[in-house]
Amino acid sequence: MTALSRGDSPGRPAQDPADPEDRPQEPAEDRSALPEDTGSVGSGDAAATPGESSDEEPGDKESGDGETADATGTADAGDAPAVSEAQAELAAQRELRRRIEQRKAGKEGPIAAGTGLSGTAADLLAAVRAVESGEKTASAFYGAGTAPAPRPAAPAPDRPRPPQPSALAAPAPQEAPEEAVEAVREVLAGAGAPAALASGAVRILGERAARVLRTDPWQLLAVPGVRPEQADGFARSLLGPECGPDDGRRTAALVGWLLEQAAVRGHTALDAETVRTALAGHGVSDPETAVDDAVADGVALLFEEGVDPAGAEDGAAEEYADGEDADEGAGSGGSGEEESGPVLLGLDRYALAEESLADGLGRLADACEKGADWGGAASAAPSPSAAELIRAVAGAGLVVHAGGEAARAEPAALLSAARGLGLRALGATHSADGRRRLAAAVGDPAAAVTLAGLLSGAEGPGRDEEGALALDLLVVLDAPQLDVETGAALVESLADGTRLALSGDPGVLGSAGAGRVFGDVLAARACPQVVSRTPDPGPIGELVSGIGIGELNQVGAPGKEVVIVPVRDAGEAVHRTVQLVADSVPRAFGITPAETRVITVGHGGSAGTRALNAALKERLNPGPGRFGGFDPGDLVVHVPAPGRAVSGVVVSADAEGLRLECEGAPVVVPQDRVVSEVRHGWALSAHQAAGTRWPAAVVVLPGDAAKGLSRPWVYTAFGRGERHLSVVHGVDQALPRAVAGIPAQERTTRLRALLEALPTPGASS
């Protein structure tokens, strides 16, 4: 495969919006309609800003939806016996912010409680007040059925069970009240901003969004898809000459936006110096003070390795709160940091999730029965690797299993063995296709669920009286797709004594959400690890296995399992792709177009998913697109929640919305959500395709995709075909170079350090 034809010279990569590095957040027409940035408040330059992208597609993720939490109203972790260092650090941060708010209240006069809240926190506060005033009953805030009973406190184990992060416990988003949306429309219209942003603003900022935006126009940055230069234009329209590049409201909003954009790229935290550099790129004259003020105001949390904020004197905390002696403060990043580790900034939601996840994993590792007798099940295992996995799970509460596609038979054997012993054992996968394949391998449809279905209660055994999943063993396949918030919700749902096995292929692309749970658990060596010795079979398996170790080898394919199609430019790439899907693959292998998926590097560009889907629709299902651009029979991707992409087909449309059939289940997408949640699905990005396999896959590599290639991207894309893989190749030597030398972009997270700090008896090397 090294002697392939040369394509166009690589240009700007067509980026992948499901990828954490380029996940779109709002329709492009909404963003372009924002006030023009003339006479910019800041620089308006997006260069060197983490997470920014100009190649966006709506619906992959709405970062920030429901993320706002009351920074000062959370219970102090210090009240719990024997809190962990992570909990103590978070409690100290909250105590610092509480004192800051008290000092501000004393200086600036009375402040109405709750007026600074937004989003979910504001909605919850309004609900509490409605109940207290007698306006509504508590049951009014639950759906059909009764309110769940609070989970009783269990006897304290060696390590206290951490509270569930508020962002994870928040109810599902509800429709924004029309009166609140109309009030925001008036504010937006008065400043020349698009009215289409109104519903998103209310979802993020709460029912008081109109008042919030009038007071602090830069809060518009919290709405997915809005960029700093557009928020600057909105602020100028409302505030006139009063606003400037160093306005505290602007700098605080920029810090939060930068951290949100970093989360889109997969980071749960950022180096403070990276944030300061990005702020300078947006015209902030004193980035260091801006960061300090953002921490003092509770916009971000600060973490410094080797420094325990809980040990700081009250006086030092008060001085830092005022911005005085910042270089000597806890984590100012000043001259006192030579003996400490890196200074990181993060959002509260990801800090809570990582700390809850770390403590939860430690709890599961410690609480189960050690050394259970599963010897008979291990001896009957179908392979040595499966036997090793069964023995490891019998002896530990937390186990990591690594392997490729063929290795999925090993967790299937584990589930069969555990269920044969009478245990309540279940496997959870990333996609419905993974669930189908796992159920077939186990021989029991009840043994497999999707992870999303398990957590929502739509699939699986349900919860016990304490709210925990009624399981003795949970095996999570496709674990690299597990983001930190989902991981925290998962471990919080597992009772003491439940065994957890995380299984996946370390070579594939990581999660669409923030964090790298599987990689961090592997790197921390916090539990026994089993590495499969089962090779992937056939020419496709041989090719993908070589890519996994950095080698792009020529493989024998007597049955044309692997075919290389050289192209000169993007136009030819689109033409040959349509020809392959519509004619060549069906004729040679009997695989229909509906059983074939096209995978390309990004959504934009002349051979991205948009262009390919348009060409494939014209050939395979032509029509006027009378249902918002869709026709019955169109293959689509439905994005019901951030980071989730579900394949489906259009059935019809009516006043309720677009009707789909997704993996055998009917789905109705309301009209106002179609543009953000549904797109054509003959062609996908590699992130959207992760966790799913099709009988045939066509991977498209036009010349302008060269810079978007990496070994994990190639490994993931090339492994999506079960029987056939066609590579439409126009990147010349960029492909072997990417496979040999371009690893995945590292994500900045705190989970590994948190896991390494926990006592983990029995960890394996």
Short mmCIF file of C-alpha atoms in Angstrom, two decimals, residues 113-486:
data_model
loop_
_atom_site.label_atom_id
_atom_site.label_comp_id
_atom_site.label_asym_id
_atom_site.label_seq_id
_atom_site.Cartn_x
_atom_site.Cartn_y
_atom_site.Cartn_z
CA ALA A 113 -29.99 35.26 46.32
CA GLY A 114 -29.75 33.22 43.15
CA THR A 115 -29.60 36.09 40.67
CA GLY A 116 -26.18 35.00 39.49
CA LEU A 117 -27.34 31.51 38.67
CA SER A 118 -28.20 30.29 35.21
CA GLY A 119 -29.26 27.18 33.35
CA THR A 120 -30.01 24.09 35.44
CA ALA A 121 -28.99 25.72 38.73
CA ALA A 122 -31.41 28.61 38.19
CA ASP A 123 -34.21 26.21 37.21
CA LEU A 124 -33.64 24.13 40.33
CA LEU A 125 -33.63 27.24 42.54
CA ALA A 126 -36.90 28.40 41.00
CA ALA A 127 -38.41 24.97 41.63
CA VAL A 128 -37.34 25.00 45.28
CA ARG A 129 -38.84 28.46 45.80
CA ALA A 130 -42.10 27.42 44.12
CA VAL A 131 -42.43 24.49 46.52
CA GLU A 132 -41.51 26.59 49.56
CA SER A 133 -44.06 29.25 48.69
CA GLY A 134 -46.81 26.68 48.18
CA GLU A 135 -47.24 27.67 44.54
CA LYS A 136 -46.48 24.10 43.44
CA THR A 137 -46.09 20.73 45.10
CA ALA A 138 -42.89 18.77 44.97
CA SER A 139 -44.52 16.07 42.87
CA ALA A 140 -45.20 18.63 40.14
CA PHE A 141 -41.53 18.56 39.19
CA TYR A 142 -41.53 14.86 38.42
CA GLY A 143 -43.03 13.21 35.40
CA ALA A 144 -45.61 10.50 35.51
CA GLY A 145 -45.25 8.36 38.59
CA THR A 146 -43.97 9.21 42.01
CA ALA A 147 -40.84 11.04 42.97
CA PRO A 148 -37.89 8.74 43.62
CA ALA A 149 -37.15 8.14 47.25
CA PRO A 150 -33.85 9.51 48.47
CA ARG A 151 -31.13 6.94 48.66
CA PRO A 152 -30.49 5.99 52.30
CA ALA A 153 -27.03 6.46 53.68
CA ALA A 154 -24.99 3.27 53.77
CA PRO A 155 -22.45 2.43 56.47
CA ALA A 156 -19.24 4.24 55.66
CA PRO A 157 -16.70 1.93 53.99
CA ASP A 158 -12.97 2.51 54.10
CA ARG A 159 -13.43 5.18 51.45
CA PRO A 160 -16.69 7.17 51.59
CA ARG A 161 -18.90 6.88 48.54
CA PRO A 162 -18.74 10.27 46.79
CA PRO A 163 -21.88 12.26 46.06
CA GLN A 164 -23.19 12.16 42.50
CA PRO A 165 -22.13 15.29 40.57
CA SER A 166 -25.00 17.71 40.17
CA ALA A 167 -24.50 17.94 36.41
CA LEU A 168 -25.03 14.19 36.14
CA ALA A 169 -28.12 14.21 38.34
CA ALA A 170 -29.81 17.02 36.42
CA PRO A 171 -33.13 16.15 34.77
CA ALA A 172 -33.44 15.84 31.02
CA PRO A 173 -33.66 19.20 29.22
CA GLN A 174 -37.21 20.48 28.85
CA GLU A 175 -38.74 22.79 26.32
CA ALA A 176 -37.84 26.43 26.98
CA PRO A 177 -40.85 28.51 28.16
CA GLU A 178 -42.17 30.50 25.22
CA GLU A 179 -42.45 33.76 27.18
CA ALA A 180 -38.80 33.51 28.20
CA VAL A 181 -37.78 32.74 24.62
CA GLU A 182 -39.77 35.72 23.33
CA ALA A 183 -38.08 38.03 25.85
CA VAL A 184 -34.67 36.86 24.65
CA ARG A 185 -35.72 37.34 21.02
CA GLU A 186 -36.44 40.97 21.78
CA VAL A 187 -33.00 41.46 23.31
CA LEU A 188 -31.31 39.71 20.39
CA ALA A 189 -33.31 41.65 17.80
CA GLY A 190 -32.43 44.93 19.48
CA ALA A 191 -28.75 44.13 19.00
CA GLY A 192 -29.10 42.71 15.49
CA ALA A 193 -28.46 39.10 16.58
CA PRO A 194 -30.41 36.16 15.08
CA ALA A 195 -33.62 35.23 16.85
CA ALA A 196 -32.76 31.55 16.31
CA LEU A 197 -30.37 31.77 19.25
CA ALA A 198 -33.19 32.55 21.69
CA SER A 199 -34.25 29.02 22.61
CA GLY A 200 -30.64 27.93 23.10
CA ALA A 201 -30.00 30.94 25.33
CA VAL A 202 -32.97 30.07 27.53
CA ARG A 203 -31.89 26.42 27.77
CA ILE A 204 -28.42 27.47 28.86
CA LEU A 205 -29.06 30.63 30.88
CA GLY A 206 -32.49 29.81 32.30
CA GLU A 207 -35.78 31.66 32.27
CA ARG A 208 -34.05 34.91 33.27
CA ALA A 209 -31.86 34.78 30.17
CA ALA A 210 -33.11 38.13 28.84
CA ARG A 211 -32.15 39.92 32.04
CA VAL A 212 -28.81 38.11 32.18
CA LEU A 213 -27.94 39.12 28.61
CA ARG A 214 -28.84 42.77 29.16
CA THR A 215 -26.58 42.87 32.22
CA ASP A 216 -23.78 40.73 30.82
CA PRO A 217 -23.98 40.41 27.01
CA TRP A 218 -20.91 38.15 26.89
CA GLN A 219 -22.99 35.40 28.49
CA LEU A 220 -24.11 34.83 24.90
CA LEU A 221 -20.85 32.89 24.56
CA ALA A 222 -22.46 30.11 26.59
CA VAL A 223 -24.82 29.41 23.68
CA PRO A 224 -23.38 26.69 21.43
CA GLY A 225 -21.88 28.02 18.21
CA VAL A 226 -21.38 31.65 19.31
CA ARG A 227 -17.80 32.88 19.01
CA PRO A 228 -15.98 35.67 20.87
CA GLU A 229 -16.00 38.16 18.00
CA GLN A 230 -19.75 37.69 17.65
CA ALA A 231 -20.35 38.11 21.36
CA ASP A 232 -18.21 41.27 21.20
CA GLY A 233 -20.44 42.68 18.47
CA PHE A 234 -23.54 41.83 20.52
CA ALA A 235 -22.04 43.52 23.59
CA ARG A 236 -21.17 46.68 21.65
CA SER A 237 -24.73 46.90 20.37
CA LEU A 238 -26.10 46.74 23.92
CA LEU A 239 -23.46 48.59 25.92
CA GLY A 240 -21.94 51.00 23.43
CA PRO A 241 -18.68 52.63 24.52
CA GLU A 242 -18.95 51.19 28.03
CA CYS A 243 -17.48 47.87 26.95
CA GLY A 244 -13.81 47.22 26.33
CA PRO A 245 -11.44 44.31 25.80
CA ASP A 246 -10.58 44.09 29.51
CA ASP A 247 -14.14 44.31 30.80
CA GLY A 248 -14.31 41.77 33.63
CA ARG A 249 -17.50 40.30 32.24
CA ARG A 250 -15.78 39.70 28.93
CA THR A 251 -12.63 38.14 30.35
CA ALA A 252 -14.61 35.85 32.65
CA ALA A 253 -16.82 34.70 29.78
CA LEU A 254 -13.74 34.12 27.61
CA VAL A 255 -12.11 31.92 30.24
CA GLY A 256 -15.26 29.82 30.51
CA TRP A 257 -15.57 29.64 26.73
CA LEU A 258 -11.96 28.56 26.29
CA LEU A 259 -12.45 25.75 28.79
CA GLU A 260 -15.66 24.68 27.08
CA GLN A 261 -13.89 24.62 23.73
CA ALA A 262 -11.12 22.56 25.32
CA ALA A 263 -13.77 20.10 26.50
CA VAL A 264 -14.99 19.85 22.91
CA ARG A 265 -11.46 18.71 22.07
CA GLY A 266 -11.57 16.14 24.88
CA HIS A 267 -9.69 18.01 27.62
CA THR A 268 -11.13 18.16 31.13
CA ALA A 269 -8.64 20.87 32.10
CA LEU A 270 -6.12 23.21 30.48
CA ASP A 271 -2.72 24.44 31.48
CA ALA A 272 -3.18 27.94 32.89
CA GLU A 273 -0.47 29.30 30.63
CA THR A 274 -2.34 28.00 27.58
CA VAL A 275 -5.42 29.89 28.71
CA ARG A 276 -3.43 33.09 29.27
CA THR A 277 -1.90 32.84 25.79
CA ALA A 278 -5.34 32.36 24.25
CA LEU A 279 -6.73 35.35 26.16
CA ALA A 280 -3.91 37.53 24.81
CA GLY A 281 -4.90 36.39 21.33
CA HIS A 282 -8.37 37.77 22.00
CA GLY A 283 -7.11 41.21 22.93
CA VAL A 284 -6.94 40.88 26.74
CA SER A 285 -4.09 43.11 27.92
CA ASP A 286 -3.52 41.42 31.29
CA PRO A 287 -4.26 37.71 30.85
CA GLU A 288 -2.77 36.73 34.22
CA THR A 289 -5.13 38.99 36.14
CA ALA A 290 -8.02 37.82 33.97
CA VAL A 291 -7.32 34.20 34.91
CA ASP A 292 -6.98 35.07 38.60
CA ASP A 293 -10.27 36.98 38.52
CA ALA A 294 -12.03 34.11 36.75
CA VAL A 295 -10.88 31.71 39.47
CA ALA A 296 -11.92 34.17 42.18
CA ASP A 297 -15.35 34.58 40.59
CA GLY A 298 -15.89 30.82 40.41
CA VAL A 299 -15.87 30.63 36.61
CA ALA A 300 -13.07 28.05 36.76
CA LEU A 301 -11.38 25.86 39.33
CA LEU A 302 -7.63 25.85 39.72
CA PHE A 303 -5.56 22.74 40.38
CA GLU A 304 -1.86 22.63 41.13
CA GLU A 305 -0.11 19.32 41.50
CA GLY A 306 1.63 18.97 44.84
CA VAL A 307 -0.29 21.82 46.50
CA ASP A 308 -3.13 21.14 48.94
CA PRO A 309 -5.48 24.13 48.94
CA ALA A 310 -7.10 22.82 52.11
CA GLY A 311 -3.93 23.62 53.98
CA ALA A 312 -3.89 27.29 53.03
CA GLU A 313 -4.39 29.84 55.79
CA ASP A 314 -7.61 31.84 55.73
CA GLY A 315 -5.67 35.07 55.52
CA ALA A 316 -3.76 33.90 52.44
CA ALA A 317 -7.01 32.87 50.82
CA GLU A 318 -8.53 36.28 51.53
CA GLU A 319 -5.52 38.06 50.05
CA TYR A 320 -5.73 35.92 46.92
CA ALA A 321 -9.45 36.61 46.68
CA ASP A 322 -8.72 40.31 46.47
CA GLY A 323 -6.12 39.73 43.77
CA GLU A 324 -3.29 40.83 46.09
CA ASP A 325 -0.08 38.87 46.45
CA ALA A 326 -1.34 36.62 43.70
CA ASP A 327 2.10 35.20 42.97
CA GLU A 328 2.20 33.79 46.47
CA GLY A 329 -1.41 32.57 46.44
CA ALA A 330 -2.54 29.02 46.10
CA GLY A 331 -2.08 28.33 42.41
CA SER A 332 -1.53 31.79 40.96
CA GLY A 333 1.07 30.39 38.64
CA GLY A 334 3.59 32.96 39.85
CA SER A 335 7.18 32.68 40.98
CA GLY A 336 6.45 30.16 43.70
CA GLU A 337 5.57 27.34 41.34
CA GLU A 338 9.07 26.02 40.54
CA GLU A 339 8.80 23.25 43.13
CA SER A 340 5.24 22.28 42.23
CA GLY A 341 3.60 20.65 39.27
CA PRO A 342 1.63 22.18 36.40
CA VAL A 343 -1.16 24.61 37.16
CA LEU A 344 -4.42 23.54 35.53
CA LEU A 345 -7.75 25.27 35.06
CA GLY A 346 -10.97 23.33 34.73
CA LEU A 347 -14.73 23.63 34.84
CA ASP A 348 -16.61 22.50 37.92
CA ARG A 349 -18.63 19.87 36.04
CA TYR A 350 -15.56 17.99 34.82
CA ALA A 351 -13.74 18.33 38.15
CA LEU A 352 -16.71 16.79 39.94
CA ALA A 353 -17.03 14.04 37.34
CA GLU A 354 -13.35 13.06 37.44
CA GLU A 355 -13.22 13.04 41.24
CA SER A 356 -16.45 11.07 41.51
CA LEU A 357 -15.22 8.62 38.89
CA ALA A 358 -11.83 8.13 40.57
CA ASP A 359 -13.38 7.51 43.99
CA GLY A 360 -16.05 5.27 42.48
CA LEU A 361 -13.51 3.11 40.69
CA GLY A 362 -11.50 2.84 43.89
CA ARG A 363 -14.65 1.89 45.81
CA LEU A 364 -15.52 -0.86 43.33
CA ALA A 365 -11.96 -2.20 43.38
CA ASP A 366 -11.99 -2.44 47.18
CA ALA A 367 -15.55 -3.50 47.97
CA CYS A 368 -16.02 -6.77 46.07
CA GLU A 369 -15.37 -10.29 47.26
CA LYS A 370 -11.77 -11.16 46.41
CA GLY A 371 -10.71 -14.49 45.01
CA ALA A 372 -14.09 -15.94 44.08
CA ASP A 373 -13.95 -19.53 42.85
CA TRP A 374 -14.61 -19.38 39.12
CA GLY A 375 -11.99 -22.01 38.29
CA GLY A 376 -14.39 -24.31 36.49
CA ALA A 377 -15.66 -21.49 34.29
CA ALA A 378 -12.12 -20.44 33.43
CA SER A 379 -11.10 -23.97 32.48
CA ALA A 380 -14.06 -24.16 30.07
CA ALA A 381 -13.18 -20.84 28.39
CA PRO A 382 -12.81 -20.94 24.59
CA SER A 383 -9.33 -19.36 24.57
CA PRO A 384 -6.40 -18.73 26.92
CA SER A 385 -7.10 -14.97 26.89
CA ALA A 386 -10.74 -15.56 27.82
CA ALA A 387 -9.66 -17.83 30.69
CA GLU A 388 -7.23 -15.17 31.91
CA LEU A 389 -10.00 -12.56 31.83
CA ILE A 390 -12.40 -14.78 33.79
CA ARG A 391 -9.77 -15.46 36.46
CA ALA A 392 -8.91 -11.76 36.72
CA VAL A 393 -12.55 -10.73 37.21
CA ALA A 394 -13.06 -13.49 39.77
CA GLY A 395 -10.22 -12.05 41.81
CA ALA A 396 -10.82 -8.30 41.57
CA GLY A 397 -13.63 -5.76 41.57
CA LEU A 398 -12.19 -3.73 38.70
CA VAL A 399 -10.43 -5.16 35.63
CA VAL A 400 -9.29 -3.66 32.33
CA HIS A 401 -9.29 -5.80 29.17
CA ALA A 402 -7.58 -4.62 25.96
CA GLY A 403 -7.90 -6.14 22.51
CA GLY A 404 -9.13 -5.71 18.94
CA GLU A 405 -12.33 -6.76 17.20
CA ALA A 406 -11.70 -10.49 17.54
CA ALA A 407 -11.00 -10.03 21.24
CA ARG A 408 -14.65 -9.09 21.79
CA ALA A 409 -15.24 -12.84 22.07
CA GLU A 410 -13.42 -12.79 25.42
CA PRO A 411 -15.81 -10.50 27.34
CA ALA A 412 -18.61 -12.51 25.70
CA ALA A 413 -17.09 -15.66 27.22
CA LEU A 414 -16.83 -13.87 30.57
CA LEU A 415 -20.52 -12.99 30.46
CA SER A 416 -21.49 -16.54 29.53
CA ALA A 417 -19.41 -17.92 32.41
CA ALA A 418 -20.78 -15.45 34.96
CA ARG A 419 -24.38 -16.00 33.90
CA GLY A 420 -23.77 -19.74 34.04
CA LEU A 421 -22.73 -19.30 37.68
CA GLY A 422 -26.05 -17.64 38.42
CA LEU A 423 -24.66 -14.11 38.61
CA ARG A 424 -26.55 -11.08 37.37
CA ALA A 425 -24.10 -10.26 34.57
CA LEU A 426 -24.63 -7.80 31.73
CA GLY A 427 -22.61 -6.39 28.84
CA ALA A 428 -22.99 -2.75 27.75
CA THR A 429 -21.85 -1.48 24.34
CA HIS A 430 -21.48 1.93 22.70
CA SER A 431 -23.87 1.24 19.81
CA ALA A 432 -26.89 -0.89 18.96
CA ASP A 433 -24.74 -2.74 16.44
CA GLY A 434 -22.29 -3.60 19.21
CA ARG A 435 -25.18 -4.80 21.36
CA ARG A 436 -26.39 -7.07 18.54
CA ARG A 437 -22.94 -8.56 18.01
CA LEU A 438 -22.37 -9.11 21.73
CA ALA A 439 -25.78 -10.75 22.20
CA ALA A 440 -25.01 -13.10 19.30
CA ALA A 441 -21.62 -14.01 20.79
CA VAL A 442 -23.13 -14.74 24.21
CA GLY A 443 -26.14 -16.50 22.71
CA ASP A 444 -28.59 -14.52 24.83
CA PRO A 445 -30.27 -11.25 23.73
CA ALA A 446 -30.88 -10.35 27.39
CA ALA A 447 -27.13 -10.34 28.08
CA ALA A 448 -26.40 -7.13 26.12
CA VAL A 449 -27.60 -3.53 26.27
CA THR A 450 -26.37 -0.18 25.07
CA LEU A 451 -24.72 1.97 27.71
CA ALA A 452 -27.09 4.86 27.05
CA GLY A 453 -30.09 2.55 27.40
CA LEU A 454 -28.73 1.08 30.63
CA LEU A 455 -28.21 4.45 32.29
CA SER A 456 -31.57 5.82 31.15
CA GLY A 457 -33.45 2.75 32.37
CA ALA A 458 -34.76 1.91 28.91
CA GLU A 459 -32.67 -1.29 28.85
CA GLY A 460 -31.29 -3.63 31.45
CA PRO A 461 -32.43 -4.82 34.87
CA GLY A 462 -33.51 -1.47 36.31
CA ARG A 463 -32.55 -0.10 39.72
CA ASP A 464 -32.88 -1.50 43.21
CA GLU A 465 -34.48 0.29 46.15
CA GLU A 466 -31.29 2.30 46.68
CA GLY A 467 -31.07 3.44 43.07
CA ALA A 468 -28.22 1.11 42.09
CA LEU A 469 -28.28 -1.16 39.04
CA ALA A 470 -29.30 -4.68 40.03
CA LEU A 471 -26.07 -6.33 38.83
CA ASP A 472 -23.25 -8.50 40.12
CA LEU A 473 -21.04 -7.94 37.06
CA LEU A 474 -21.06 -5.25 34.38
CA VAL A 475 -18.79 -5.59 31.35
CA VAL A 476 -18.44 -2.35 29.35
CA LEU A 477 -17.29 -2.94 25.78
CA ASP A 478 -16.09 -0.09 23.54
CA ALA A 479 -14.71 1.48 26.73
CA PRO A 480 -12.52 4.02 24.83
CA GLN A 481 -15.80 5.73 23.86
CA LEU A 482 -16.59 6.35 27.54
CA ASP A 483 -16.32 10.04 28.44
CA VAL A 484 -15.70 11.20 32.00
CA GLU A 485 -19.25 12.35 32.78
CA THR A 486 -20.82 9.13 31.51
#
